[in-house]
mmCIF file of C-alpha atoms in Angstrom:
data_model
loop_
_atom_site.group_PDB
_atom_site.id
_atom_site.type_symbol
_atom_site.label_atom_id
_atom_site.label_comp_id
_atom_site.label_asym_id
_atom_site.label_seq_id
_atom_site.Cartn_x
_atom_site.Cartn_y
_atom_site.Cartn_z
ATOM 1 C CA UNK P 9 55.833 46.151 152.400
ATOM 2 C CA UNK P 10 59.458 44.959 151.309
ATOM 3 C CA UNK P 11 61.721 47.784 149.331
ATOM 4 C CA UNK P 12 65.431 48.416 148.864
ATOM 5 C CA UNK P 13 65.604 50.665 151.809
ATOM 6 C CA UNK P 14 68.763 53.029 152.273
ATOM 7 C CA UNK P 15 69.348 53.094 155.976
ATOM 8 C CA UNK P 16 72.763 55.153 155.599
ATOM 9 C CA UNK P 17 74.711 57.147 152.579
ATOM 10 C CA UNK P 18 77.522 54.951 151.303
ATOM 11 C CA UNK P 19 75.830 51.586 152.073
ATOM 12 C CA UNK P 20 74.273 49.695 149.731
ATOM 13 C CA UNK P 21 70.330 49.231 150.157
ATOM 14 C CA UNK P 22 68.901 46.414 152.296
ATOM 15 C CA UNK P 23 66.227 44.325 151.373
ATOM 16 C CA UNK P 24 63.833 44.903 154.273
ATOM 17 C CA UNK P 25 60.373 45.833 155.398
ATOM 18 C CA UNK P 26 59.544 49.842 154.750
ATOM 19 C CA UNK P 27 55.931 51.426 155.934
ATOM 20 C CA UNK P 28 53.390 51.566 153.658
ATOM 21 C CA UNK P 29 52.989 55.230 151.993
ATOM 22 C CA UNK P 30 49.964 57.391 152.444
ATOM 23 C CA UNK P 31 49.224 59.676 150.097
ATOM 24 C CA UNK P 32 49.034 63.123 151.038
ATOM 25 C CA UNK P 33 49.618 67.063 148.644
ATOM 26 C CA UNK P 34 48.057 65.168 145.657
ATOM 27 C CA UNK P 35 50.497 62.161 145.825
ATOM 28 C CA UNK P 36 49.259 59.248 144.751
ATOM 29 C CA UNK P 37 50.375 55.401 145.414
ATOM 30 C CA UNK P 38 50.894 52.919 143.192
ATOM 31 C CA UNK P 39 51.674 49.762 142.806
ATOM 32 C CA UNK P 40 55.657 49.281 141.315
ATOM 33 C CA UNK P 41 56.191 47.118 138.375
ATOM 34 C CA UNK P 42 59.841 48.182 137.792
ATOM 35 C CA UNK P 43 62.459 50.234 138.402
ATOM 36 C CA UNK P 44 66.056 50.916 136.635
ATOM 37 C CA UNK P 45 69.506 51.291 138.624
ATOM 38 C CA UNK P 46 70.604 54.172 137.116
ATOM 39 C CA UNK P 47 73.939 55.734 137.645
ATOM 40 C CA UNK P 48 72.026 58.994 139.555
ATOM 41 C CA UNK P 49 70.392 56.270 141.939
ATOM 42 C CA UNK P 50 73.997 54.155 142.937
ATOM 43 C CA UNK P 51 75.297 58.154 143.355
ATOM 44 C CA UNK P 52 72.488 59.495 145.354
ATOM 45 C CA UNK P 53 72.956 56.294 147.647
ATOM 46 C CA UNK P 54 76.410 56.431 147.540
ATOM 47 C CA UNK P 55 76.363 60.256 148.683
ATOM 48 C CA UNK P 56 78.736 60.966 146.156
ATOM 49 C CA UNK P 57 75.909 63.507 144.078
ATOM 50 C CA UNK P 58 75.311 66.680 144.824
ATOM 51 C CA UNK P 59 71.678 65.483 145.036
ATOM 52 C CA UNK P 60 72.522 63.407 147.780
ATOM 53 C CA UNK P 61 71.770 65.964 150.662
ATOM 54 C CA UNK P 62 67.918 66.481 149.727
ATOM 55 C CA UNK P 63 67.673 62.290 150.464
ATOM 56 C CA UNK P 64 65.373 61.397 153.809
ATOM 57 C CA UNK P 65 66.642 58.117 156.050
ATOM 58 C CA UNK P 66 65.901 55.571 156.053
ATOM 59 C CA UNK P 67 64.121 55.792 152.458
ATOM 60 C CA UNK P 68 63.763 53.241 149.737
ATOM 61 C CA UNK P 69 65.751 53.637 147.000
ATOM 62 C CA UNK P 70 65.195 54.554 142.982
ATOM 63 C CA UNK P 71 64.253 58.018 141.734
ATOM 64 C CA UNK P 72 61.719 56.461 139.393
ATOM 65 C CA UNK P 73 60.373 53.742 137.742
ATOM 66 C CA UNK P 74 56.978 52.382 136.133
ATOM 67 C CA UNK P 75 54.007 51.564 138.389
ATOM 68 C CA UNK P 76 50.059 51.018 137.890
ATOM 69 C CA UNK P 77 47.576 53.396 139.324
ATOM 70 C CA UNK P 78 44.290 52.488 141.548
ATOM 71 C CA UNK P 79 42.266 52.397 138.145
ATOM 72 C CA UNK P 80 44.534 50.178 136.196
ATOM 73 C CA UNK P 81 46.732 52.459 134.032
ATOM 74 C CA UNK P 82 50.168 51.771 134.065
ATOM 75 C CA UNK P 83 52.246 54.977 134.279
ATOM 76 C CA UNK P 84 55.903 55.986 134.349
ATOM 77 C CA UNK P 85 56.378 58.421 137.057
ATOM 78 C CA UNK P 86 58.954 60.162 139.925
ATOM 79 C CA UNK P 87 58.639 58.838 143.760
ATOM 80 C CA UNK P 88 58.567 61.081 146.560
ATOM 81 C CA UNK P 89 61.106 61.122 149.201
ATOM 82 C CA UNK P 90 61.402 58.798 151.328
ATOM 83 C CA UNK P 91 59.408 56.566 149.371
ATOM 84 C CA UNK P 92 61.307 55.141 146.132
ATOM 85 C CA UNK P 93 60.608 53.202 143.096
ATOM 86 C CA UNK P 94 62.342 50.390 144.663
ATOM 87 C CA UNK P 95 59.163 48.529 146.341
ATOM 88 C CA UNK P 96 56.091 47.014 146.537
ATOM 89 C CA UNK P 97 53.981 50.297 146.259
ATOM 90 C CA UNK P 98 55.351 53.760 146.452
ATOM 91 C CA UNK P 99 54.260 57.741 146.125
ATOM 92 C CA UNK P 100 54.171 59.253 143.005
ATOM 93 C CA UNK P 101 54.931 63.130 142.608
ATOM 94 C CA UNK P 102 51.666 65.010 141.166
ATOM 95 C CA UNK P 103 52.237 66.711 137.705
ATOM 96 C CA UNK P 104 55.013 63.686 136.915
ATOM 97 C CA UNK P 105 53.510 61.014 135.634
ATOM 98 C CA UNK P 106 53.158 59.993 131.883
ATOM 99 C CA UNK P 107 51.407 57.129 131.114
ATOM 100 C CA UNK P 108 52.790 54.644 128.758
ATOM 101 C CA UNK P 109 51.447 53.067 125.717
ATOM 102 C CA UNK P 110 49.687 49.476 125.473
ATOM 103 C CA UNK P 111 52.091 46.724 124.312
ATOM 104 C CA UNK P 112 55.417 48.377 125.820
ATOM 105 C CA UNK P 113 57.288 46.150 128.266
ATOM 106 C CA UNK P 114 57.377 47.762 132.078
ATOM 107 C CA UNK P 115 60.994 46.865 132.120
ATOM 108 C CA UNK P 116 61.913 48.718 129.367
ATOM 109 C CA UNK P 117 59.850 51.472 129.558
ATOM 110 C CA UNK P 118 61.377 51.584 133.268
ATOM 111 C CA UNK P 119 65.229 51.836 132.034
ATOM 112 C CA UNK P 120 64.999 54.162 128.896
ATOM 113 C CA UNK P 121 63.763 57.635 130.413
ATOM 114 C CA UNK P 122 66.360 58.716 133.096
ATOM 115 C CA UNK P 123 68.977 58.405 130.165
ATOM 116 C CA UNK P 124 66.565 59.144 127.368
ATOM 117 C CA UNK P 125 65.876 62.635 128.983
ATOM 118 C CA UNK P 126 69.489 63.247 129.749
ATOM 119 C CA UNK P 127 70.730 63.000 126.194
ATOM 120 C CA UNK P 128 67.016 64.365 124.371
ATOM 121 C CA UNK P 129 67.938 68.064 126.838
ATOM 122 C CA UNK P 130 71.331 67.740 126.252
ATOM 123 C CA UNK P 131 71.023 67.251 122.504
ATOM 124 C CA UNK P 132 67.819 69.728 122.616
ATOM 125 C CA UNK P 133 68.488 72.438 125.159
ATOM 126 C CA UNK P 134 72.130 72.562 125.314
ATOM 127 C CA UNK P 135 73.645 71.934 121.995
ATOM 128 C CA UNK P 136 70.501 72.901 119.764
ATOM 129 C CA UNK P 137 71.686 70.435 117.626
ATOM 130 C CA UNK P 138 70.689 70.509 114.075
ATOM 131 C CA UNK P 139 70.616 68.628 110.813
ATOM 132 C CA UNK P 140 73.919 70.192 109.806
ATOM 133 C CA UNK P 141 75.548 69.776 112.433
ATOM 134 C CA UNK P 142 78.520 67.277 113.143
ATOM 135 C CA UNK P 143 78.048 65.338 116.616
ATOM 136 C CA UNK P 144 80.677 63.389 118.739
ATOM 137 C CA UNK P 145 79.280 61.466 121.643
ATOM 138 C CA UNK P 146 82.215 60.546 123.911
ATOM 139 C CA UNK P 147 81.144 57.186 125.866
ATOM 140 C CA UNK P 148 79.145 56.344 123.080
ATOM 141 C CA UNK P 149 78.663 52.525 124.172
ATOM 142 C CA UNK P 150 76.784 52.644 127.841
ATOM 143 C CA UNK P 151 73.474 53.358 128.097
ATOM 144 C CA UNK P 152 72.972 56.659 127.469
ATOM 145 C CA UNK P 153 75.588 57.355 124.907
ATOM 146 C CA UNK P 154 74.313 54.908 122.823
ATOM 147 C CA UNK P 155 70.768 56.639 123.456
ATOM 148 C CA UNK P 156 71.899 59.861 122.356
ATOM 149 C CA UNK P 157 73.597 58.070 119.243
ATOM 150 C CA UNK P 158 70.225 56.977 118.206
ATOM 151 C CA UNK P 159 68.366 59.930 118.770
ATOM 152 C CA UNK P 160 71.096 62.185 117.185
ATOM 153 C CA UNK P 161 69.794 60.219 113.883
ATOM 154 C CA UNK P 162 66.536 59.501 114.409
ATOM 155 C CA UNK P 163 64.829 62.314 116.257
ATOM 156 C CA UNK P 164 67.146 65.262 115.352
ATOM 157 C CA UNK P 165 68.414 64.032 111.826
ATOM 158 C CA UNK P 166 71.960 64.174 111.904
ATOM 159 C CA UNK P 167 74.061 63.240 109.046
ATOM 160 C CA UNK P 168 77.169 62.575 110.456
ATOM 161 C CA UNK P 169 77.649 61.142 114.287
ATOM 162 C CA UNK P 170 81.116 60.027 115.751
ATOM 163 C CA UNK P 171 80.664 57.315 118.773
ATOM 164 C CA UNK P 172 83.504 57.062 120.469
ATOM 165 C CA UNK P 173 83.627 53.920 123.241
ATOM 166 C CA UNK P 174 85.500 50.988 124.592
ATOM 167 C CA UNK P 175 83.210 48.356 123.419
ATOM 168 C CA UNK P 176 84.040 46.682 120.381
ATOM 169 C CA UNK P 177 80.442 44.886 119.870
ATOM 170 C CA UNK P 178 79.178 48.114 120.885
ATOM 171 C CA UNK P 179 80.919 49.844 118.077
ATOM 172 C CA UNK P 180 79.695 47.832 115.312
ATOM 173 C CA UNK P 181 76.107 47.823 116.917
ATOM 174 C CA UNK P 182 76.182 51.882 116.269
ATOM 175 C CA UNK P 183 78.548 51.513 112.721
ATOM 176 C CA UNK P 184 74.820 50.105 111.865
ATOM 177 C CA UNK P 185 72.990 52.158 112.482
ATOM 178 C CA UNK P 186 75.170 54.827 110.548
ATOM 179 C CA UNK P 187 77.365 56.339 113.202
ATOM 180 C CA UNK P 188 81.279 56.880 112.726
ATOM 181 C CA UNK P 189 83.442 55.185 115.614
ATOM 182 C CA UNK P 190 86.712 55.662 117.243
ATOM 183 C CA UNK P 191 87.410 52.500 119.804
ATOM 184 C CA UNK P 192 88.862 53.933 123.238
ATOM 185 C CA UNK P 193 92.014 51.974 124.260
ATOM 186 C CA UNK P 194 92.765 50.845 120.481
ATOM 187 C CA UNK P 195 92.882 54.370 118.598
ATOM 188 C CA UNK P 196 94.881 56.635 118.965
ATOM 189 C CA UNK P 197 91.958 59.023 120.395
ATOM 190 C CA UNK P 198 93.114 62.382 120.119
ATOM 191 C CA UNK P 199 94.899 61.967 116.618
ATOM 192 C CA UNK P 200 91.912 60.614 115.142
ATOM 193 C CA UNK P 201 89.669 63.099 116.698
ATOM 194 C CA UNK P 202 92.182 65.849 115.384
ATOM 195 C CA UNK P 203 92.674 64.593 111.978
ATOM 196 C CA UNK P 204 88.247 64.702 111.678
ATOM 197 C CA UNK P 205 87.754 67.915 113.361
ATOM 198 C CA UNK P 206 89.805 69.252 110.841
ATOM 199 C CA UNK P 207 88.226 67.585 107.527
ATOM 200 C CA UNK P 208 84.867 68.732 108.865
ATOM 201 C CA UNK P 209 84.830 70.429 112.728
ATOM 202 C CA UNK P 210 82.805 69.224 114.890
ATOM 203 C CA UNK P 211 79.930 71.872 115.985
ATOM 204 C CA UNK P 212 78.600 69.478 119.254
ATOM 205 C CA UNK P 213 80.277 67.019 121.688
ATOM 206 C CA UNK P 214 78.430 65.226 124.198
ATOM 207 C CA UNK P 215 80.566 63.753 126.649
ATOM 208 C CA UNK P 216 79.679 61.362 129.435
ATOM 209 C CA UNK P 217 83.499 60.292 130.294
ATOM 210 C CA UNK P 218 85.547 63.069 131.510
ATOM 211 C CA UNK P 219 88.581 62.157 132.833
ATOM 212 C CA UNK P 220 91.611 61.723 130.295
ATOM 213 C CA UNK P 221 89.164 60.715 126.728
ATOM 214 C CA UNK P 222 87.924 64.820 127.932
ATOM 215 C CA UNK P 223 91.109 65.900 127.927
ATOM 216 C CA UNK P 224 92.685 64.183 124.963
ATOM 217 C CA UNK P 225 89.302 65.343 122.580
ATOM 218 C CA UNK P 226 89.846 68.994 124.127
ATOM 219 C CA UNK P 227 93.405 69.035 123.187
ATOM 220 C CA UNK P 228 92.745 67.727 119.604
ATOM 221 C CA UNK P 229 89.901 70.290 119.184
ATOM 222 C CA UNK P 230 92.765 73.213 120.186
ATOM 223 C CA UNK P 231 96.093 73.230 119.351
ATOM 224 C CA UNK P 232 94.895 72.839 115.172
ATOM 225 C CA UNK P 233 97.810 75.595 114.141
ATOM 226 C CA UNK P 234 98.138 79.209 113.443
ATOM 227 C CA UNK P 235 96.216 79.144 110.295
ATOM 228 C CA UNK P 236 93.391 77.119 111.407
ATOM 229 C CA UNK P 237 89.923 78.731 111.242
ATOM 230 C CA UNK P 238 87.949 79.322 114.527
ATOM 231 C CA UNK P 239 84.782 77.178 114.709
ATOM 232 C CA UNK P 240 82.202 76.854 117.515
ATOM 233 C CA UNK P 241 82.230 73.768 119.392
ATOM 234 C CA UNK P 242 79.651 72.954 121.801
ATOM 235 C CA UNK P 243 81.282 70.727 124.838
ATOM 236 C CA UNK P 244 78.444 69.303 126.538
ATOM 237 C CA UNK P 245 79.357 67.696 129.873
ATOM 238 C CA UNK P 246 77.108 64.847 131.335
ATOM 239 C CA UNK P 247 78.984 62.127 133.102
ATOM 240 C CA UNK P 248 82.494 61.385 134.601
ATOM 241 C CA UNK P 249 82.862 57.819 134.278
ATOM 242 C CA UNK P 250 86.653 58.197 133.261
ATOM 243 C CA UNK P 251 87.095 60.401 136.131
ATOM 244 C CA UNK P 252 85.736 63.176 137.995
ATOM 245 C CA UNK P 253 88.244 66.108 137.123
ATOM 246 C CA UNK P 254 90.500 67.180 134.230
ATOM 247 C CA UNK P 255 93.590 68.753 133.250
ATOM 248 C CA UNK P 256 93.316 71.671 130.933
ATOM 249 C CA UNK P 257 95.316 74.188 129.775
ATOM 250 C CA UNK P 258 94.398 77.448 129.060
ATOM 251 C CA UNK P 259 95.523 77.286 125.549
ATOM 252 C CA UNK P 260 93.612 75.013 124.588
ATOM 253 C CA UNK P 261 91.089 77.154 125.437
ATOM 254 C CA UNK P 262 92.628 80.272 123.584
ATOM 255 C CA UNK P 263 93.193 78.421 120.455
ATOM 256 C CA UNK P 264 89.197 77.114 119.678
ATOM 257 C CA UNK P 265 86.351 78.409 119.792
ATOM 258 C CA UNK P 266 84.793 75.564 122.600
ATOM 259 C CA UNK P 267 82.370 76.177 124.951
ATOM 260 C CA UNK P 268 82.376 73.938 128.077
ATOM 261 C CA UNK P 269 78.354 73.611 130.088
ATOM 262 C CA UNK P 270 77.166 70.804 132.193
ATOM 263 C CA UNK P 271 73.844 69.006 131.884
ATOM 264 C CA UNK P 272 72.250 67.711 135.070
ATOM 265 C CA UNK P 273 69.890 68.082 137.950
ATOM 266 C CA UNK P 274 70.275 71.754 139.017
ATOM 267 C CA UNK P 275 71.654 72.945 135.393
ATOM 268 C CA UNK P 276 68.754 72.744 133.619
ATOM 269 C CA UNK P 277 65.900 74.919 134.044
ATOM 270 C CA UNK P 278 62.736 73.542 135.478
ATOM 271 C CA UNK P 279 60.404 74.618 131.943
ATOM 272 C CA UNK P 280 62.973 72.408 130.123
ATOM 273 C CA UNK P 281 62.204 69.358 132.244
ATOM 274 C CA UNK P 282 58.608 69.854 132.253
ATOM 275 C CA UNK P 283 58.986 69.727 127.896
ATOM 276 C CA UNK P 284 60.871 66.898 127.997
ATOM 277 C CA UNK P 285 58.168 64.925 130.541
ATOM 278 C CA UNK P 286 55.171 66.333 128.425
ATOM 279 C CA UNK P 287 56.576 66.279 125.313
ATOM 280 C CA UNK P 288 59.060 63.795 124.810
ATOM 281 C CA UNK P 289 58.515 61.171 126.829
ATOM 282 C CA UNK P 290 55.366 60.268 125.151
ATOM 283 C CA UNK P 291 57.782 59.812 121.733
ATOM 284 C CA UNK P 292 60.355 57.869 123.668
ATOM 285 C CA UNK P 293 57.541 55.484 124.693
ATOM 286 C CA UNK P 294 56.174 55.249 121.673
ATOM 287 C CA UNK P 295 59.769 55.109 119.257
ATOM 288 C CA UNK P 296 61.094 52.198 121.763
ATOM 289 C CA UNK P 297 57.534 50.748 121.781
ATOM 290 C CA UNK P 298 58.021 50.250 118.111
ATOM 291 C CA UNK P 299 61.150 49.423 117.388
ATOM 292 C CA UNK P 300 62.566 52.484 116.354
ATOM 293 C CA UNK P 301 65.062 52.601 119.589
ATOM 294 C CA UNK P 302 66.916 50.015 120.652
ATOM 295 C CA UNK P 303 67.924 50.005 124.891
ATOM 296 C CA UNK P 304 69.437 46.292 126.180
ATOM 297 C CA UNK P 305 67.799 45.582 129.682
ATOM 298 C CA UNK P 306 68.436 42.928 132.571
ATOM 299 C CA UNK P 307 65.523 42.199 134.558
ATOM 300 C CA UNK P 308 66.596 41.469 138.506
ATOM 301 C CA UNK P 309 64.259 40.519 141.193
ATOM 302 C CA UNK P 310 64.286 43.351 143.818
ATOM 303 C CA UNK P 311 64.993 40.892 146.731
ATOM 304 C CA UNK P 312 68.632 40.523 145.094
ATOM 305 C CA UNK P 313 69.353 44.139 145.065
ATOM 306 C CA UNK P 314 72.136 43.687 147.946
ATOM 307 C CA UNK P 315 74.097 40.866 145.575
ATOM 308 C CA UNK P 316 73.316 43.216 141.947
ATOM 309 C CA UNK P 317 73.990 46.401 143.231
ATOM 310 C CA UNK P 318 78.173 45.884 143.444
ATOM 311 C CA UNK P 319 77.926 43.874 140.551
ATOM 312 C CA UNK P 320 79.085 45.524 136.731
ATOM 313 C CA UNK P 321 76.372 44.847 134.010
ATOM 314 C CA UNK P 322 77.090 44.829 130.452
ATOM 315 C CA UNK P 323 78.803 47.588 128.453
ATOM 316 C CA UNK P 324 75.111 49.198 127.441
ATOM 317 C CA UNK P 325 73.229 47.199 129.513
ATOM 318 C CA UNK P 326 70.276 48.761 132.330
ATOM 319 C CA UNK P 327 69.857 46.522 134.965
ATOM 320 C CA UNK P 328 66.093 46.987 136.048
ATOM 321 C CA UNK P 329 64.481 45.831 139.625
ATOM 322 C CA UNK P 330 61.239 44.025 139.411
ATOM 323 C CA UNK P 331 58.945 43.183 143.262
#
């Protein structure tokens, strides 16, 4: 069969002939219908996540993806190594496998759960966000910012979110659909982030950035003066698109009352996951099926991997491999 096969760490996938898999521990195979490049796929090839070191060579690239089963339902699901979602046909883990409501496009329903699950646990499990609560998503205009935008409103009810991004398009998208926004690069980040914590604090950031926007929202959540009053903040780290490391003070620190935790693979307890696949994912299928979230795709035939891999999509776009 032909796949995106990953015959080295730091090179990008070749589009080549892969053996066929054979089910075996109550893996099944499937036939692919599509599967997203995700930012935790181009790192896992790359070698540059942690994840990296659990990968088999050769293998075939993508974690997951949407495929149909012997019988005719079409399911999302998680590959097993080496076989990826990248392919003709590939192994799908037992116990992972959701399967998708009638009407929803494969494509879509292929790009919107690796980041749908990222920001559902880390608006869920880590920040425990409520109603109440006031939310700033830093890097609110890629894929899964904008994802946890819309499901900070819709799923969890929040009055008040602050997006914070590069993208002016982007921006407005999410000023409709009720968010604030501060425009990266145009703003003066830290001053307006400072002079909003302090007319009503903000109880949860989500941050998929890092880098200098980390450090500049930090600062402006510290420093707020002798007489300011201490208020929880909940700094959820996700992503490190600005840059993998940070300068931080220790005052800053000292002088608010922030908490710093990471989401990803290996920070997030197993139970958690298993919720989100049996429990959310069926409403993520079903809100996008209807309308009620909104995820911009780009469909790509799989033999073009080696040209669309290098290649930057659109600010909020998921580019998404079809055999």
């Amino acid at each position: 069969m032909k796949a995106a096969v990953i015959e080295a760490l730091g090179r990008v996938p070749v589009y080549t002939d892969f053996p066929e898999p054979e089910a075996h521990d109550g893996a099944v195979i499937a036939t692919v219908e599509a599967s997203a490049l995700t930012n935790l796929t181009r790192g896992l090839v790359a070698g540059t996540h942690y994840g990296s070191s659990g990968l088999t060579l050769p293998g075939v690239a993508g974690v997951d993806g949407v495929a149909r089963l012997a019988d005719g339902r079409r399911v999302y699901g998680t590959a097993v190594t080496p076989y990826g979602m990248m392919a003709e046909r590939t192994l799908l883990a037992p116990g992972r496998i959701v399967e998708l409501p009638d009407g929803i496009d494969p494509v879509l329903a292929a790009a919107a759960p690796n980041p749908g699950v990222s920001a559902w646990v880390s608006l869920q499990h880590a920040a425990q966000v409520r109603p109440e609560h006031h939310v700033l998503v830093l890097g609110a205009t890629g894929v899964t910012g904008s994802l946890a935008v819309q499901l900070a409103k819709s799923e969890f009810g929040v009055e008040r979110v602050v997006a914070v991004g590069r993208d002016a398009d982007r921006l407005d998208w999410l000023r409709g659909l009720g968010a604030d926004t501060i425009r990266l690069g145009h703003d003066d980040l830290a001053a307006r982030v400072a002079a909003v914590h302090r007319d009503r604090p903000f109880d949860v950031v989500i941050d998929y950035l890092w880098g200098e926007p980390a450090e500049q929202v930090l600062a402006a959540l510290g420093n707020q003066g002798l007489g300011a009053v201490a208020h929880a903040t909940q700094f959820i780290q996700v992503g490190t698109m600005a840059g993998p490391t940070i300068n931080l003070a220790g005052g800053i620190l000292r002088s608010a009352a922030v908490t710093l935790r990471g989401v990803g693979l290996g920070s997030v307890p197993m139970d958690v996951l298993r919720q989100a696949n049996q429990e959310f994912l069926p409403r993520l299928f079903a809100m996008l099926a209807d309308g009620q979230l909104q995820l911009a795709t780009q469909r790509q035939p799989l033999a073009d991997v080696e040209q669309v891999w290098t290649q930057r999509e659109p600010s909020g776009t998921r580019v998404v491999f079809t055999p």
